[in-house]
Structure formats: C-alpha cells, structure tokens
Short mmCIF file of C-alpha atoms in Angstrom, two decimals:
data_model
loop_
_atom_site.label_atom_id
_atom_site.label_comp_id
_atom_site.label_asym_id
_atom_site.label_seq_id
_atom_site.Cartn_x
_atom_site.Cartn_y
_atom_site.Cartn_z
CA UNK A 21 0.00 0.00 0.00
CA UNK A 22 1.40 3.37 -1.01
CA UNK A 23 1.80 6.16 1.50
CA UNK A 24 -0.79 8.22 -0.38
CA UNK A 25 -3.31 5.35 -0.27
CA UNK A 26 -2.65 4.79 3.43
CA UNK A 27 -3.17 8.50 4.14
CA UNK A 28 -6.42 8.55 2.13
CA UNK A 29 -7.75 5.51 3.99
CA UNK A 30 -6.82 7.04 7.33
CA UNK A 31 -8.59 10.29 6.50
CA UNK A 32 -11.62 8.36 5.26
CA UNK A 33 -11.80 6.37 8.51
CA UNK A 34 -11.30 9.52 10.59
CA UNK A 35 -14.21 11.26 8.88
CA UNK A 36 -16.51 8.29 9.55
CA UNK A 37 -15.42 8.10 13.18
CA UNK A 38 -16.18 11.80 13.57
CA UNK A 39 -19.70 11.54 12.16
CA UNK A 40 -20.32 8.35 14.15
CA UNK A 41 -19.23 10.10 17.33
CA UNK A 42 -21.49 13.05 16.56
CA UNK A 43 -24.46 10.80 15.83
CA UNK A 44 -23.91 8.84 19.05
CA UNK A 45 -23.70 12.05 21.07
CA UNK A 46 -26.91 13.27 19.49
CA UNK A 47 -28.73 10.03 20.27
CA UNK A 48 -27.70 10.32 23.92
CA UNK A 49 -28.97 13.91 23.88
CA UNK A 50 -32.33 12.74 22.52
CA UNK A 51 -32.58 10.14 25.29
CA UNK A 52 -31.69 12.72 27.97
CA UNK A 53 -34.10 15.30 26.53
CA UNK A 54 -37.04 12.90 26.28
CA UNK A 55 -36.28 11.53 29.75
CA UNK A 56 -36.32 15.12 31.07
CA UNK A 57 -39.96 15.45 30.03
CA UNK A 58 -40.92 12.31 31.91
CA UNK A 59 -38.67 13.19 34.84
CA UNK A 60 -40.28 16.60 35.39
CA UNK A 61 -43.76 15.43 34.45
CA UNK A 62 -43.70 12.27 36.58
CA UNK A 63 -44.75 9.82 33.93
CA UNK A 64 -43.44 6.87 31.84
CA UNK A 65 -39.82 6.85 33.10
CA UNK A 66 -38.84 4.82 36.21
CA UNK A 67 -37.25 7.66 38.18
CA UNK A 68 -38.73 11.13 38.29
CA UNK A 69 -38.48 14.32 40.30
CA UNK A 70 -41.04 12.80 42.72
CA UNK A 71 -40.06 9.12 42.43
CA UNK A 72 -36.34 9.00 43.05
CA UNK A 73 -34.21 7.30 45.68
CA UNK A 74 -35.68 7.32 49.19
CA UNK A 75 -33.52 9.27 51.64
CA UNK A 76 -33.68 11.48 54.69
CA UNK A 77 -34.47 15.13 54.04
CA UNK A 78 -30.90 16.16 54.87
CA UNK A 79 -29.37 13.62 52.48
CA UNK A 80 -31.94 14.44 49.80
CA UNK A 81 -31.23 18.16 49.87
CA UNK A 82 -27.46 17.66 49.93
CA UNK A 83 -27.34 15.12 47.09
CA UNK A 84 -29.85 16.94 44.90
CA UNK A 85 -28.04 20.26 45.28
CA UNK A 86 -24.72 18.61 44.37
CA UNK A 87 -26.30 17.04 41.27
CA UNK A 88 -27.79 20.38 40.19
CA UNK A 89 -24.53 22.25 40.80
CA UNK A 90 -22.59 19.60 38.84
CA UNK A 91 -24.83 20.13 35.83
CA UNK A 92 -24.69 23.92 36.15
CA UNK A 93 -20.88 24.00 36.36
CA UNK A 94 -20.36 21.58 33.48
CA UNK A 95 -22.95 23.26 31.29
CA UNK A 96 -21.70 26.81 31.84
CA UNK A 97 -17.93 26.33 32.04
CA UNK A 98 -17.75 24.28 28.84
CA UNK A 99 -19.85 26.89 27.01
CA UNK A 100 -17.42 29.77 27.68
CA UNK A 101 -15.25 30.87 24.74
CA UNK A 102 -12.07 30.81 26.86
CA UNK A 103 -12.70 27.18 27.83
CA UNK A 104 -13.44 26.28 24.20
CA UNK A 105 -10.15 27.79 23.07
CA UNK A 106 -8.30 25.70 25.66
CA UNK A 107 -10.43 22.58 25.15
CA UNK A 108 -9.93 22.46 21.39
CA UNK A 109 -6.19 22.13 21.91
CA UNK A 110 -7.00 18.53 22.91
CA UNK A 111 -10.38 17.84 21.29
CA UNK A 112 -10.70 18.17 17.49
CA UNK A 113 -12.77 21.21 16.51
CA UNK A 114 -15.42 19.20 14.56
CA UNK A 115 -16.40 17.21 17.67
CA UNK A 116 -16.10 20.00 20.26
CA UNK A 117 -19.83 20.69 20.27
CA UNK A 118 -20.72 17.00 20.16
CA UNK A 119 -18.48 16.41 23.18
CA UNK A 120 -20.22 19.24 25.03
CA UNK A 121 -23.61 17.71 24.19
CA UNK A 122 -22.39 14.24 25.19
CA UNK A 123 -21.11 15.35 28.60
CA UNK A 124 -24.18 17.51 29.28
CA UNK A 125 -26.42 14.55 28.53
CA UNK A 126 -24.31 12.26 30.71
CA UNK A 127 -24.53 14.64 33.68
CA UNK A 128 -28.30 14.88 33.22
CA UNK A 129 -28.63 11.10 33.16
CA UNK A 130 -26.59 10.97 36.38
CA UNK A 131 -28.98 13.49 37.93
CA UNK A 132 -32.02 11.41 36.93
CA UNK A 133 -30.41 8.24 38.30
CA UNK A 134 -29.29 9.64 41.66
CA UNK A 135 -32.11 12.11 42.40
CA UNK A 136 -33.51 11.82 45.94
CA UNK A 137 -37.22 12.07 46.65
CA UNK A 138 -38.53 15.02 48.67
CA UNK A 139 -42.24 14.16 48.83
CA UNK A 140 -43.72 16.99 50.92
CA UNK A 141 -46.53 18.65 48.92
CA UNK A 142 -46.25 22.41 48.47
CA UNK A 143 -49.38 22.82 46.38
CA UNK A 144 -51.87 20.56 44.68
CA UNK A 145 -54.38 21.65 42.07
CA UNK A 146 -57.43 19.49 42.72
CA UNK A 147 -59.96 20.82 40.22
CA UNK A 148 -59.82 18.65 37.05
CA UNK A 149 -60.25 21.52 34.59
CA UNK A 150 -57.52 23.52 36.31
CA UNK A 151 -55.18 20.52 36.30
CA UNK A 152 -55.80 20.15 32.57
CA UNK A 153 -54.86 23.79 32.01
CA UNK A 154 -51.63 23.33 33.99
CA UNK A 155 -50.74 20.25 31.95
CA UNK A 156 -51.41 22.21 28.74
CA UNK A 157 -48.97 24.89 29.92
CA UNK A 158 -46.45 22.15 30.76
CA UNK A 159 -46.58 20.80 27.21
CA UNK A 160 -46.51 24.32 25.79
CA UNK A 161 -43.20 24.88 27.58
CA UNK A 162 -41.63 21.80 26.02
CA UNK A 163 -43.04 22.71 22.60
CA UNK A 164 -41.41 26.14 22.89
CA UNK A 165 -38.07 24.53 23.76
CA UNK A 166 -38.19 22.12 20.83
CA UNK A 167 -39.46 24.59 18.25
CA UNK A 168 -37.01 27.30 19.30
CA UNK A 169 -34.00 25.10 18.55
CA UNK A 170 -35.11 24.98 14.90
CA UNK A 171 -35.63 28.75 14.78
CA UNK A 172 -31.87 29.14 15.04
CA UNK A 173 -30.14 25.96 13.83
CA UNK A 174 -31.00 22.77 15.70
CA UNK A 175 -28.30 20.70 14.03
CA UNK A 176 -25.54 23.22 14.72
CA UNK A 177 -26.73 23.56 18.32
CA UNK A 178 -26.30 19.84 18.96
CA UNK A 179 -23.09 19.39 16.95
CA UNK A 180 -24.48 17.41 14.01
CA UNK A 181 -23.77 20.13 11.45
CA UNK A 182 -20.15 20.31 12.55
CA UNK A 183 -19.51 16.57 12.18
CA UNK A 184 -21.45 16.45 8.88
CA UNK A 185 -19.24 19.17 7.41
CA UNK A 186 -16.15 17.31 8.63
CA UNK A 187 -17.47 14.11 7.05
CA UNK A 188 -17.88 15.99 3.75
CA UNK A 189 -14.38 17.46 4.21
CA UNK A 190 -15.82 20.97 4.20
CA UNK A 191 -14.76 23.80 6.52
CA UNK A 192 -17.08 24.86 9.30
CA UNK A 193 -18.90 28.16 8.79
CA UNK A 194 -20.74 30.10 11.47
CA UNK A 195 -24.53 30.04 11.18
CA UNK A 196 -24.72 33.76 11.92
CA UNK A 197 -26.99 35.79 14.17
CA UNK A 198 -30.71 35.56 13.41
CA UNK A 199 -33.89 36.70 15.14
CA UNK A 200 -36.65 34.56 13.69
CA UNK A 201 -40.16 34.05 15.05
CA UNK A 202 -40.03 33.65 18.87
CA UNK A 203 -36.62 35.34 18.90
CA UNK A 204 -38.46 38.53 18.00
CA UNK A 205 -40.49 38.23 21.20
CA UNK A 206 -37.80 37.19 23.69
CA UNK A 207 -34.05 36.79 23.40
CA UNK A 208 -34.00 33.31 24.92
CA UNK A 209 -37.18 31.37 24.04
CA UNK A 210 -35.49 28.01 24.71
CA UNK A 211 -34.86 28.97 28.31
CA UNK A 212 -38.32 30.50 28.62
CA UNK A 213 -39.74 27.15 27.53
CA UNK A 214 -37.71 25.31 30.14
CA UNK A 215 -38.85 27.64 32.92
CA UNK A 216 -42.49 27.20 31.91
CA UNK A 217 -42.16 23.41 31.77
CA UNK A 218 -40.36 23.19 35.11
CA UNK A 219 -42.91 25.28 37.01
CA UNK A 220 -46.13 24.12 35.32
CA UNK A 221 -47.11 21.21 37.53
CA UNK A 222 -50.47 20.58 39.19
CA UNK A 223 -48.75 18.95 42.17
CA UNK A 224 -45.63 20.73 43.41
CA UNK A 225 -43.53 18.75 45.87
CA UNK A 226 -40.51 19.94 47.84
CA UNK A 227 -38.21 18.06 45.46
CA UNK A 228 -39.84 19.56 42.40
CA UNK A 229 -39.69 23.01 43.99
CA UNK A 230 -35.98 22.63 44.71
CA UNK A 231 -35.42 21.52 41.12
CA UNK A 232 -37.45 24.44 39.71
CA UNK A 233 -35.82 27.09 41.90
CA UNK A 234 -32.30 25.81 41.23
CA UNK A 235 -32.75 25.47 37.47
CA UNK A 236 -34.44 28.86 37.15
CA UNK A 237 -31.66 30.49 39.18
CA UNK A 238 -29.07 28.77 37.02
CA UNK A 239 -30.79 29.90 33.83
CA UNK A 240 -30.82 33.53 34.96
CA UNK A 241 -27.11 33.43 35.82
CA UNK A 242 -26.14 31.49 32.69
CA UNK A 243 -27.99 33.91 30.43
CA UNK A 244 -26.01 36.83 31.85
CA UNK A 245 -22.79 35.00 31.03
CA UNK A 246 -24.01 34.04 27.56
CA UNK A 247 -25.12 37.58 26.77
CA UNK A 248 -21.76 38.94 27.86
CA UNK A 249 -20.10 36.55 25.38
CA UNK A 250 -22.55 37.47 22.62
CA UNK A 251 -22.01 41.18 23.17
CA UNK A 252 -18.24 40.70 23.04
CA UNK A 253 -18.60 38.76 19.77
CA UNK A 254 -21.35 40.71 17.99
CA UNK A 255 -20.92 44.16 19.47
CA UNK A 256 -23.57 46.74 18.59
CA UNK A 257 -25.72 44.20 16.74
CA UNK A 258 -26.40 42.38 19.96
CA UNK A 259 -26.62 45.56 22.03
CA UNK A 260 -29.37 46.81 19.71
CA UNK A 261 -31.13 43.47 19.97
CA UNK A 262 -30.97 43.57 23.78
CA UNK A 263 -32.48 47.05 23.81
CA UNK A 264 -35.31 46.05 21.48
CA UNK A 265 -36.26 42.58 22.77
CA UNK A 266 -36.78 41.45 26.40
CA UNK A 267 -34.79 38.56 27.81
CA UNK A 268 -37.56 36.18 28.91
CA UNK A 269 -40.88 37.98 29.44
CA UNK A 270 -42.55 38.96 26.13
CA UNK A 271 -43.95 42.42 25.66
CA UNK A 272 -46.06 43.79 22.80
CA UNK A 273 -43.20 45.34 20.88
CA UNK A 274 -41.40 44.39 17.68
CA UNK A 275 -37.88 44.99 16.54
CA UNK A 276 -37.48 48.25 14.60
CA UNK A 277 -37.25 47.75 10.86
CA UNK A 278 -33.76 49.23 10.83
CA UNK A 279 -32.55 46.69 13.39
CA UNK A 280 -34.14 43.81 11.52
CA UNK A 281 -32.60 44.93 8.28
CA UNK A 282 -29.15 44.83 9.88
CA UNK A 283 -29.62 41.18 10.85
#
C-alpha cells in the first residue's frame, strides 16, 4: 500500500469516526431530553423528580443540590469561549460541540439516576379543569423549547452540522446571528420554555420546587454570562437586539425595521 493510499484511507476512517461520534452524542442527547420530560412530568420513566431514591431530608437536599450544581458548572464552564479555546487544543474542533452535548447529557442522566425524593406537597391543584390547564402549559413549555431550537439551527446547536461538514471534508462556517419568530419576542425562548415546563405542575412537591428554583436560578445566571459573550462577539448588533427585545418575558413590541434589516 502506497503512502498516499494509506493516508487517504486514514482520513476516510477519521471522517466516519467523527460523524459516528457526533451521531452517538446526538442520540444520547435525545434520550436525555425525552427523559427530562418524563422526569419533570412524573410519567413513563422509572425515576422522576417525585419518584427517586428514598432518603432522609438532609441527604436528599445535599445530594440533589450537588447534582444540580454539577450540571450547572459543566454546562456553563464548557460553554465559555475561553474554555473552548483551551479545550480544542485537545479535542478536534469538529467534535467539540458534540463532546459538550455528550457530557451535558451524561450529567443529566446521572442526575435522573441519583435524584432523591422530597415528597412533601407544596401545592396541589385538585380541580380537574384547572389541572388540565396546567398540563397544557407544561406541554406548551416543552413545545417552545423544541421549536425554538429549529428557529436558530437545531443541528448546529447539537453538533451534528459540525460533524457532517467534517465528514464531507468541508470547513465549518458560522450560522450567523438571526432573530426569527419567537426570537423577536424574547431573546431566549429556549430557556423561557424550560422555565415554563419546570414550574407548570399541578402537584408541586418539595423536590420539584428545589429543582425548579435551582434550574431557574441557574438559567438567569447562565444567560447573563451568555449575553456577555454574545455582546463581546457581535458588538452593537447584539446591544441593539438587547435594547429592542426582552430577555424572557414577552412584551407587545417588535424589533425596529432598521434593526431587523441589519440582521
């Protein structure tokens, strides 16, 4: 076998390993995402926010807080540009996002597996019609999350676009900054959807309340960090967007035509 043939075969195998790694990471993400719906909603999956491991209240609080902090630290630290610049010295650029998705999903699965039950009831909506409304809001939250990922670029967000381009031996190109549909109403509709889904429950237990408070607090902190990065990268384009569109709570106002035209 000639050196050129060996090199070509090696590159061919490398490209298939990259796309296989990306596909595997995405599948784990799908499992973690779908499990999250059952975990928060208390249905289908074996362990949920209200059906976890039995423990004393002290152990439950301690373990659950550690699990939530572990996810928050991993999710935020690995998303920072400085970490990415360091991380990609060891991890190939095409699989950087897939690795982030893989580790985020793994930490979530660990949280589901080790979550401790805190069964005390904080509120319970007893009226059937009212419970139905709450469940409708719950599903609306998840629908917002899912739909919003496609309003930017779902496949870039989860790393599939990066590994596909590597498989095709094409250079990665940024998807750019866009403000489509829900992104004209709030700057972070994905996170708005999560907050809605986490709080919309007809029966709120102490464990669910801890989960909702911690994740909402994390979201608010993480968004500040993300917006600082976006402002540093996009400059006035993002500053104008921040002035025109609220972060999470919609208001009856649209982006000025001039701002839209610039995007």
